[in-house]
Each structure stands twice: as structure tokens, then as C-alpha cells.
Amino acid sequence: MSPGVSVMTRPRGVLAPVVTPFDAERSPDARRFVRHCRWLLEQGVGLAVFGTNSEANSMSVAEKVALLDALAEAGLPPSRMMPGTGCCAFTDSVALTRHAVRLGCAGVLMLPPFYYKGVSDEGLFRSYAEVIERVGDARLRIYLYHIPPVSQIPISLDLIERLLDAYPGAIAGIKDSSGDWTNTRAMLDRFQPRGFDVFAGSETFLLATLRGGGAGCITATGNVNPGPIARLAARWSDSDADAQQAALDRVRAALQNFPMIPALKCAIAHHSRDPGWAQLRPPLVELTQTQAGALLQALDAAGHVMPGLLEAV
Amino acid sequence: MSPGVSVMTRPRGVLAPVVTPFDAERSPDARRFVRHCRWLLEQGVGLAVFGTNSEANSMSVAEKVALLDALAEAGLPPSRMMPGTGCCAFTDSVALTRHAVRLGCAGVLMLPPFYYKGVSDEGLFRSYAEVIERVGDARLRIYLYHIPPVSQIPISLDLIERLLDAYPGAIAGIKDSSGDWTNTRAMLDRFQPRGFDVFAGSETFLLATLRGGGAGCITATGNVNPGPIARLAARWSDSDADAQQAALDRVRAALQNFPMIPALKCAIAHHSRDPGWAQLRPPLVELTQTQAGALLQALDAAGHVMPGLLEAV
């Protein structure tokens, strides 16, 4: 570890799994990506690029490396970045994680390998251990990614304990996208006191997580409603915190009637007056015109705005 | 299409999803791989390298390209190869598929993208279409890979019909690893008459598939019991076919009490007197010593042998 790097800022508050813009050829669009990331930072949320909502697994390792480099070259602070780096092949996870660590990213959000189902905790322990040992860098901070509805590979409390015992420096926290508050609560009680930072997987549980001593949330809707979510994370002990949470819930409810990733891109396309933003990679498909109209109306009714988006450069 | 390439041999009979040997550093071991593939060909089965049983998704695209090149450089016939090339990112699928086509492989076995769950047939159609259009080679022959217990992404009959209508040249067949004979039967009835070759996902359904007009099977146990399985495929109209099928079923039953991939590697390690063959990549873990002993005993009791394995070079 080089001098000056030893005091790392640990991510707290709100991060967005940044949606990835694609051009007309469905290639990652670095220009739109940098612009959206800069706007998110201005709104007070960090950059969990290459998450589920980023269509990260629909991109090759080389495409992700190029996007990360574009952010760094544009001068965006790696200390505000937590790229997703967990792939099915540990050789891919190692390559991407190593690149993120060298750029100085605050941490990485790591899916377990997700092709084989019903694998053992021993196998998952080895998967994470393999990456940690091969990256071999004291700056590595891994946030485990527990998202059983999509990955189908849960990260059990026993596995977390074993990883924390073996790699207390590298295992830094978790994003809990189980949608199961009992599970988040158990992680907060059992591991947050050991400095293991628990992030809720959506702002639905932001206030409860912060009151329980957790670190914040990493949430899809952070892409379109970043300011108000970041505000609650900063002022959760204010007297109007429950009212703030209720306002966030109304915006989320408007989105949740639609497929989330197409809906996020539709909202960004609309507010940035840039229809190209709606492009997706298969197997995801865009909203129909009817869906898009209904979504924008519902968001409007929930008081949703995206201030400063047009001015972001 | 260049002259002389137009008459392609379509794969029929039995193919093995070839297990991938790893060295002590868990890197793919081309020497052992070539040797095992050569033995499989001698036993009469084709090479469905990079399948589920190959731990294909635990390898990077570059690692798979290198292994495929090693087979070609060793002089093994690409006309007997059907590599798995379906990845979550179409850019990866395109790269691997293009390489396989240029080497002259008989076909490719293509998983749908498998990270996002509950995706639409429209999204899956676009996924396959994107690869077909980008590879843009008349020699491309795609065998769809239907394995819902692992991928969690079923390939519906309606999707097959739509793909066949749009790309009758490129869509060549399917491997049905649903384990649901009703589904295989429906595919045989509906699509085999259109020249769409149906392969059962295990030799359990080999005889039934052949009697139903299908092409054969692509089966894990082809790695350790290739000769007898290939024999049934060649002589399925003989009077002793049911007895042959029953003998195959006994060997499979001995394997099925254990995790399949570690069990296959254990059997090969034992019969080749090469303990290094048992190595796996995480998240898979090797059999315990007790399991290994029980497996070898059960295989022995089922009359299992691996003739010529030691002599294969």
C-alpha cells in the first residue's frame, strides 16, 4: 500500500447502480454515461456503476473497463465509485476488480458466480477467496451483493461470518437486495458492529437501515430521484424523516408498476430530451409507448422532477 | 459461403459436454483437454465443449478461445465440435461464436443470456437475432440450449417457431435439458420435421428420442461412458436396444447420487491414474474422499469401464 492511500473514505449514504446508455448500435455510450454520472454526483449520490440496473452482465469485461476509464479520464472521483465486478468466471472478476482497485475506486460490489444453482457456502467462500488472493491488494474493499431474486445465489449469514473472519480487511460490507427486512435486520445486528457496512438494496428501507446503524442504500431509483434520496440519508434524524421517506416511496411506487430498467431509461430520455437514452441491450426490451406515457404521468403525479439534468455537461 | 463449405455434416448421435481439466493453479489445461477429447472421438462421441458440465461459464472468453485453438492445432476435426458460445453479454457470444464458425465447427450450442430472470420471448428473440446478425456468416448453425433447471431461462416452443421462421438456415436444433419428456416430445413433433434437430439432454431419453425421429443426445455421462452410449445411438433399431438403454441407465444411476461435474472428474482421475483431473473451479467443489469411494464402487457395480483411456495420447 502506498502512503496516503491507507486512509480510505468508506462509502456511506446513497449510491445509484448507474444505468448504462447505449448508442444506436447498442454499444456503451461513454459520453452520455459520463454526463449522467456527473449529474448524479452533483445530486449527492455515489456511483455503483455496473450493477444489475446497469445491464452490467450484458456487457463484456472490456466494455466495462473502457467505461470505467472514461469516468476516470473525465476527472470524476474514484473515491465515489463502487463498480460491480462479480462475474461467473473468477478470471473475469479478477481482471475487472484489479482494474477498479488500481483506479482507486472506493470499493467493488461483487456478485457471486451465478450460473450454477444450489452451490455450497464452501464453493462461494472459495469464489470470493480466489478473487481476493489473486487481486492481492490491501486497498481492495469488497461489498458482497446479495440479490437472490435475480442471481438465485443467496449469500448466507454464515458465509458472511466466514468471509469476515478470513478477510476482515477486504470484506467491507454488503448490498442486501433480498427485499426481506428480517434479513437486513439480522445483518445489521450481527455484522454492522464489526464495521461491515450494510446497504439496503432500495430506498424503501433507507430510513430503517440508517436507524438500525447501517450505511445507507444502493438503489435503482437513485438514477432518477437522487436528490431527495440523498437528502434523507443526510438528514435522517430530522423530525420530518418519516415524511421524507413517504415522499420517496410515492416516486418508487410510480416506477414499480413497470419493468425497472426500461422505466429508468425512459424517464431519463424524457427529462434529458434525448430519446436515444431509452436504448437497451437484449434480453431487455423498452417500454411500449402506452407504458411510457403512463409511467411519465404517474411520476409527475408523484411530484417527481430531475432538476439540472439538461444543464449537466 | 465459400465453395465446398455448403455441404455441412450435421451432427447426429452422441456428443459429450466435455469436462474441462484445470491445472494446480486452476487454469485450463490444454494438454489434458486435447487428450480427453481425442479419447472421446475414438469412442464415437462428438465434442460439445463448453457446456454446463464443462464449467464453461467459469471461464473467460479468452480461455475458451485458447482451448478451442488447442483442439484445432492438435488436428482434431472441427466437424465433430459443437462448442457452447452463449454468454450473458452478446458481445461475448458474438466473439466466441465467430471464432467457432471460422474454425469450421459443425455448430454452436447457445445458452440464452441468463442473468435477468422472467425476460420476454421478444427479448430472447432479439438476443439470438443480435448474435446471428453480427456473426453474419452463412455457415453458422445454432443449437438452442434449453436447460431451465440451471439457466432459469426456458426456451419456449413459440420462441423456437419464431426463430425458425426468421432464420431457417442458422437455427439448426436444440438440446433439451429440461428433463421433461413431454417437452422433448412436443419439439420432436413440431420442429423435427422442419429439419430442426432435437437432442435429448441426457442418455436417459436417448432411445425414446431416436424412436421419435430425433438426432441423438448431448449428455454429461458421455464423458465417462461414451462407447456404450454411442453404440445405442448407432444400433437403436436392433432388437436389444431396450436392454442397451437399461445398461446405460444403471451407469447413470450410479453417477446421479453425486454432484455430476465433480463425479465425472473423479471417475476420469481414477481411470486415468491422474489425480489432477479432479480439480474444479469455484463455486464447484470436489467430492469428499468418502463420496469418491462410494461413487467408484457404485460405478464398478454397474459394470462401468473406460477402455483405452490410459493409452489415449
GROMACS .gro file of C-alpha atoms in nm, chain B residues 69-200:
model
  132
  382ASP     CA    1  -0.749  -2.333  -3.074
  383ALA     CA    2  -0.562  -2.608  -2.892
  384LEU     CA    3  -0.805  -2.869  -3.026
  385ALA     CA    4  -0.772  -2.738  -3.380
  386GLU     CA    5  -0.394  -2.721  -3.357
  387ALA     CA    6  -0.386  -3.080  -3.234
  388GLY     CA    7  -0.566  -3.178  -3.553
  389LEU     CA    8  -0.899  -3.274  -3.403
  390PRO     CA    9  -1.179  -3.230  -3.659
  391PRO     CA   10  -1.394  -2.916  -3.611
  392SER     CA   11  -1.670  -3.104  -3.794
  393ARG     CA   12  -1.710  -3.304  -3.471
  394MET     CA   13  -1.729  -2.996  -3.247
  395MET     CA   14  -2.028  -2.805  -3.113
  396PRO     CA   15  -1.885  -2.554  -2.866
  397GLY     CA   16  -2.110  -2.369  -2.622
  398THR     CA   17  -2.095  -2.000  -2.705
  399GLY     CA   18  -2.392  -1.839  -2.529
  400CYS     CA   19  -2.289  -1.577  -2.272
  401CYS     CA   20  -2.482  -1.310  -2.081
  402ALA     CA   21  -2.331  -1.033  -2.295
  403PHE     CA   22  -2.400  -1.062  -2.667
  404THR     CA   23  -2.060  -0.908  -2.739
  405ASP     CA   24  -1.904  -1.214  -2.571
  406SER     CA   25  -2.139  -1.454  -2.750
  407VAL     CA   26  -2.057  -1.294  -3.083
  408ALA     CA   27  -1.681  -1.312  -3.028
  409LEU     CA   28  -1.688  -1.679  -2.929
  410THR     CA   29  -1.940  -1.781  -3.195
  411ARG     CA   30  -1.749  -1.604  -3.471
  412HIS     CA   31  -1.433  -1.784  -3.367
  413ALA     CA   32  -1.608  -2.122  -3.368
  414VAL     CA   33  -1.757  -2.062  -3.714
  415ARG     CA   34  -1.424  -1.955  -3.859
  416LEU     CA   35  -1.260  -2.271  -3.723
  417GLY     CA   36  -1.525  -2.471  -3.909
  418CYS     CA   37  -1.713  -2.611  -3.610
  419ALA     CA   38  -2.022  -2.810  -3.704
  420GLY     CA   39  -2.241  -2.589  -3.488
  421VAL     CA   40  -2.260  -2.396  -3.165
  422LEU     CA   41  -2.474  -2.470  -2.860
  423MET     CA   42  -2.616  -2.142  -2.740
  424LEU     CA   43  -2.750  -2.061  -2.395
  425PRO     CA   44  -2.981  -1.763  -2.375
  426PRO     CA   45  -2.849  -1.474  -2.161
  427PHE     CA   46  -2.915  -1.597  -1.808
  428TYR     CA   47  -2.866  -1.317  -1.557
  429TYR     CA   48  -3.202  -1.142  -1.583
  430LYS     CA   49  -3.496  -1.364  -1.492
  431GLY     CA   50  -3.851  -1.354  -1.622
  432VAL     CA   51  -3.749  -1.198  -1.952
  433SER     CA   52  -3.983  -1.199  -2.250
  434ASP     CA   53  -3.970  -1.414  -2.562
  435GLU     CA   54  -3.927  -1.087  -2.752
  436GLY     CA   55  -3.611  -1.016  -2.550
  437LEU     CA   56  -3.478  -1.368  -2.609
  438PHE     CA   57  -3.558  -1.348  -2.980
  439ARG     CA   58  -3.359  -1.026  -3.000
  440SER     CA   59  -3.071  -1.186  -2.810
  441TYR     CA   60  -3.034  -1.466  -3.063
  442ALA     CA   61  -3.104  -1.233  -3.357
  443GLU     CA   62  -2.832  -0.995  -3.243
  444VAL     CA   63  -2.574  -1.275  -3.247
  445ILE     CA   64  -2.689  -1.416  -3.582
  446GLU     CA   65  -2.686  -1.075  -3.750
  447ARG     CA   66  -2.350  -0.973  -3.606
  448VAL     CA   67  -2.175  -1.301  -3.683
  449GLY     CA   68  -2.325  -1.268  -4.031
  450ASP     CA   69  -2.190  -1.596  -4.166
  451ALA     CA   70  -2.396  -1.844  -4.370
  452ARG     CA   71  -2.203  -2.132  -4.211
  453LEU     CA   72  -2.345  -2.055  -3.865
  454ARG     CA   73  -2.554  -2.339  -3.719
  455ILE     CA   74  -2.708  -2.266  -3.381
  456TYR     CA   75  -2.837  -2.533  -3.146
  457LEU     CA   76  -3.052  -2.368  -2.881
  458TYR     CA   77  -2.978  -2.472  -2.524
  459HIS     CA   78  -3.290  -2.529  -2.314
  460ILE     CA   79  -3.180  -2.601  -1.957
  461PRO     CA   80  -3.427  -2.426  -1.726
  462PRO     CA   81  -3.312  -2.604  -1.406
  463VAL     CA   82  -2.978  -2.421  -1.435
  464SER     CA   83  -3.023  -2.121  -1.663
  465GLN     CA   84  -3.372  -2.046  -1.525
  466ILE     CA   85  -3.446  -1.913  -1.875
  467PRO     CA   86  -3.670  -2.155  -2.066
  468ILE     CA   87  -3.683  -2.154  -2.445
  469SER     CA   88  -4.050  -2.181  -2.533
  470LEU     CA   89  -4.198  -2.360  -2.832
  471ASP     CA   90  -4.327  -2.027  -2.958
  472LEU     CA   91  -3.978  -1.877  -2.943
  473ILE     CA   92  -3.836  -2.170  -3.140
  474GLU     CA   93  -4.103  -2.124  -3.405
  475ARG     CA   94  -4.032  -1.755  -3.435
  476LEU     CA   95  -3.657  -1.811  -3.460
  477LEU     CA   96  -3.701  -2.088  -3.718
  478ASP     CA   97  -3.926  -1.867  -3.929
  479ALA     CA   98  -3.683  -1.577  -3.918
  480TYR     CA   99  -3.355  -1.769  -3.950
  481PRO     CA  100  -3.426  -2.112  -4.104
  482GLY     CA  101  -3.063  -2.151  -4.208
  483ALA     CA  102  -2.898  -2.059  -3.880
  484ILE     CA  103  -3.137  -2.223  -3.632
  485ALA     CA  104  -3.036  -2.587  -3.658
  486GLY     CA  105  -3.169  -2.761  -3.349
  487ILE     CA  106  -3.186  -2.778  -2.973
  488LYS     CA  107  -3.050  -2.956  -2.670
  489ASP     CA  108  -3.342  -3.018  -2.436
  490SER     CA  109  -3.210  -3.048  -2.081
  491SER     CA  110  -3.545  -2.983  -1.921
  492GLY     CA  111  -3.567  -3.346  -1.813
  493ASP     CA  112  -3.931  -3.322  -1.924
  494TRP     CA  113  -4.008  -3.581  -2.189
  495THR     CA  114  -4.339  -3.412  -2.273
  496ASN     CA  115  -4.143  -3.108  -2.382
  497THR     CA  116  -3.895  -3.311  -2.587
  498ARG     CA  117  -4.186  -3.495  -2.747
  499ALA     CA  118  -4.351  -3.166  -2.841
  500MET     CA  119  -4.031  -3.040  -3.002
  501LEU     CA  120  -3.989  -3.365  -3.195
  502ASP     CA  121  -4.345  -3.349  -3.324
  503ARG     CA  122  -4.348  -2.982  -3.407
  504PHE     CA  123  -3.999  -2.899  -3.530
  505GLN     CA  124  -3.800  -3.212  -3.620
  506PRO     CA  125  -3.999  -3.242  -3.948
  507ARG     CA  126  -3.865  -2.898  -4.042
  508GLY     CA  127  -3.507  -3.027  -4.011
  509PHE     CA  128  -3.466  -2.885  -3.663
  510ASP     CA  129  -3.256  -3.147  -3.484
  511VAL     CA  130  -3.368  -3.239  -3.135
  512PHE     CA  131  -3.103  -3.371  -2.897
  513ALA     CA  132  -3.208  -3.507  -2.560
   0.00000   0.00000   0.00000
